[in-house]
Amino acid sequence: MLLLLIGVILKISRSCAVDIANCPYEETVNLSNYASQENGSIFYQNIEITKAWQGYYDYEQYFNGVNVNVAMHLRGCVCKFKKCVKLCCQRSELINGNGQCITNIGANSSHSSDFIMITQTNGEFKKVDIFNHFIWQMGRPCNRVAQFHSTAQSNWSLLENGTLKIRRTEQSMYYTTRDYCLSQVYDDHGNEYTYEPFSCVILNPSWDVFIKKYAMLISIIFFIPTVLIYLGFKELHGNLGGKLLISYLISLTMSYSVICYINFTTGAISAPACLILGYAGYFFVRAAFFWLSILSFDIWRNIKENLQTGIKSHNKLYWLYSLLVWGVALLCTMLTALAEWSKIDSCWKPGIGTKHCWLDGKQKISSLQSL
């Protein structure tokens, strides 16, 4: 067991140490085929990437934050110095109807244009040369990509920082270069090749994603009436076991509600709201774990002593348990926030509110199956 624990710690240390601090994966590029200078710097499209902004990764990240393990390779944080867009294929290629990269026979013709319309921070539109205005990454967010077509109900625009904005009637969605790519498409109306966005086609989510996303929601539907029934009958909440179970279910319901809100929100969440949701969810998760521990301890204590205490003793013991659970949960939350805001290596930070509103992990959808 000790050797297993040491192995896990070493693996965690190895995997987190390679990531570049303060640089999301989507802002990096693969530098494996680029020569290093004497000082260790590497030039990528005339941008110098110093050793401080380089790191070795053993995974690649795709649509919706899914990580795929690959051979260790060197990456550089180039998008910190100049904003990036991602091309689906090589500059001289385009995507065909099957989603494959093929040679663009019109790439060098007068019908091909490297210009694209962007939306500036002041809301005005500007036509720019995509290869001069941006650093271009290359790759697709998934194997199956499809073109996004503008309609009366929804349309797209490329923001000045390289983010793709999808405007729909109900809300707007934002895609980083991790979740979209650009490819030239022949425009019959304009008789030219123009750059259009492509993203992933989600037809049938895998069973594990479905369970992670909807199991909590279904659980909440049953938790709420259970709590109300316990609160409505004195026979159920009048003893210590009932009080402990109610407290556990309330903590679990609150934590599941926060995580469900994060997972089902498709639009952008503001930074303050993201932090509040992240730490509130973490607090109630910790509280649920501790309430479950107290509940188990109380069952063991009753079996061992085989006696019933009075109502007053129940109340005193319940308030003692409450002070212990909520206090320890609050302490854990404060320590987590302290770790996030401290100067320790970023790989040991929880990452709440940085990349998304929950603990930093390989999947956006968090699972609490152990509860």
Tab-separated table of N, CA, C and O in Angstrom, residues 29 63 72 78 90 97 99 113 115 130 135 138 143 178 185 190 196 198 229 231 233 254 257 260 269 289 331 340 360:
chain	number	residue	atom	x	y	z
A	29	VAL	N	1.492	25.569	-28.337
A	29	VAL	CA	1.687	24.915	-29.634
A	29	VAL	C	2.777	23.862	-29.484
A	29	VAL	O	3.626	23.943	-28.593
A	63	PHE	N	-11.765	18.903	-27.776
A	63	PHE	CA	-13.041	19.568	-27.528
A	63	PHE	C	-13.581	19.284	-26.131
A	63	PHE	O	-13.569	18.162	-25.658
A	72	MET	N	5.441	11.981	-24.740
A	72	MET	CA	5.924	13.239	-24.190
A	72	MET	C	6.466	14.132	-25.302
A	72	MET	O	7.233	13.691	-26.154
A	78	VAL	N	2.844	30.260	-26.826
A	78	VAL	CA	3.038	31.342	-27.784
A	78	VAL	C	1.885	32.343	-27.767
A	78	VAL	O	2.070	33.533	-28.054
A	90	GLN	N	-3.473	22.283	-43.010
A	90	GLN	CA	-2.356	23.100	-43.450
A	90	GLN	C	-2.864	24.303	-44.246
A	90	GLN	O	-3.989	24.303	-44.751
A	97	GLY	N	-16.117	17.355	-47.603
A	97	GLY	CA	-17.395	16.990	-47.010
A	97	GLY	C	-17.309	15.871	-46.003
A	97	GLY	O	-18.205	15.710	-45.164
A	99	GLY	N	-14.902	15.655	-43.807
A	99	GLY	CA	-14.122	16.119	-42.671
A	99	GLY	C	-12.644	15.839	-42.782
A	99	GLY	O	-11.921	15.910	-41.782
A	113	SER	N	-8.633	34.094	-50.498
A	113	SER	CA	-8.306	35.265	-49.694
A	113	SER	C	-7.905	34.841	-48.291
A	113	SER	O	-8.508	33.939	-47.701
A	115	PHE	N	-7.971	37.023	-45.895
A	115	PHE	CA	-8.595	38.023	-45.034
A	115	PHE	C	-9.852	37.459	-44.375
A	115	PHE	O	-10.561	36.638	-44.952
A	130	ILE	N	-5.447	37.074	-41.789
A	130	ILE	CA	-5.439	36.125	-40.682
A	130	ILE	C	-4.029	35.689	-40.307
A	130	ILE	O	-3.733	35.409	-39.143
A	135	ILE	N	-1.334	34.543	-34.580
A	135	ILE	CA	-0.518	33.337	-34.644
A	135	ILE	C	-1.472	32.197	-34.966
A	135	ILE	O	-2.552	32.117	-34.393
A	138	MET	N	-2.608	24.694	-35.481
A	138	MET	CA	-3.170	23.783	-36.465
A	138	MET	C	-3.670	22.520	-35.789
A	138	MET	O	-3.036	21.993	-34.875
A	143	ASN	N	-12.236	14.376	-34.207
A	143	ASN	CA	-12.167	13.744	-35.523
A	143	ASN	C	-13.343	14.138	-36.408
A	143	ASN	O	-13.200	14.302	-37.618
A	178	ARG	N	-9.283	25.712	-28.576
A	178	ARG	CA	-9.375	24.293	-28.225
A	178	ARG	C	-10.613	23.655	-28.835
A	178	ARG	O	-10.638	22.455	-29.125
A	185	VAL	N	-13.560	27.660	-47.276
A	185	VAL	CA	-14.736	27.052	-47.899
A	185	VAL	C	-15.103	27.895	-49.114
A	185	VAL	O	-15.041	29.130	-49.060
A	190	GLY	N	-20.060	34.667	-53.439
A	190	GLY	CA	-18.958	35.596	-53.648
A	190	GLY	C	-17.921	35.111	-54.631
A	190	GLY	O	-16.972	35.824	-54.954
A	196	GLU	N	-14.175	29.762	-42.763
A	196	GLU	CA	-15.386	29.488	-42.000
A	196	GLU	C	-15.025	28.614	-40.792
A	196	GLU	O	-14.088	27.815	-40.856
A	198	PHE	N	-15.328	25.613	-37.935
A	198	PHE	CA	-15.785	24.235	-37.791
A	198	PHE	C	-15.663	23.850	-36.319
A	198	PHE	O	-14.753	24.296	-35.620
A	229	ILE	N	-39.927	15.408	3.642
A	229	ILE	CA	-40.666	14.400	4.415
A	229	ILE	C	-40.068	14.251	5.809
A	229	ILE	O	-40.792	14.189	6.815
A	231	LEU	N	-38.391	16.492	7.453
A	231	LEU	CA	-38.671	17.702	8.223
A	231	LEU	C	-40.135	17.781	8.643
A	231	LEU	O	-40.471	18.408	9.654
A	233	PHE	N	-42.194	15.273	9.556
A	233	PHE	CA	-42.619	14.308	10.571
A	233	PHE	C	-41.622	14.300	11.726
A	233	PHE	O	-40.433	14.007	11.541
A	254	MET	N	-27.063	20.556	-2.038
A	254	MET	CA	-26.441	21.832	-2.381
A	254	MET	C	-25.230	21.632	-3.285
A	254	MET	O	-25.048	22.355	-4.272
A	257	SER	N	-26.361	20.579	-6.717
A	257	SER	CA	-27.016	21.692	-7.414
A	257	SER	C	-25.988	22.628	-8.038
A	257	SER	O	-26.144	23.074	-9.180
A	260	CYS	N	-24.334	20.788	-10.994
A	260	CYS	CA	-25.275	20.703	-12.121
A	260	CYS	C	-25.395	22.048	-12.824
A	260	CYS	O	-25.445	22.115	-14.056
A	269	ILE	N	-19.662	32.162	-17.813
A	269	ILE	CA	-19.958	32.527	-16.431
A	269	ILE	C	-18.936	33.568	-16.003
A	269	ILE	O	-17.741	33.392	-16.213
A	289	PHE	N	-19.193	14.896	2.839
A	289	PHE	CA	-18.285	13.825	3.254
A	289	PHE	C	-18.224	13.721	4.783
A	289	PHE	O	-18.289	12.625	5.348
A	331	LEU	N	-12.865	25.197	7.146
A	331	LEU	CA	-11.404	25.223	7.220
A	331	LEU	C	-10.787	24.656	5.941
A	331	LEU	O	-9.832	25.229	5.398
A	340	GLU	N	-4.799	28.274	-3.617
A	340	GLU	CA	-5.007	28.845	-4.951
A	340	GLU	C	-4.356	30.210	-5.078
A	340	GLU	O	-3.817	30.565	-6.127
A	360	ASP	N	-9.787	22.008	-11.065
A	360	ASP	CA	-9.133	21.818	-12.353
A	360	ASP	C	-8.892	20.337	-12.591
A	360	ASP	O	-8.255	19.658	-11.798
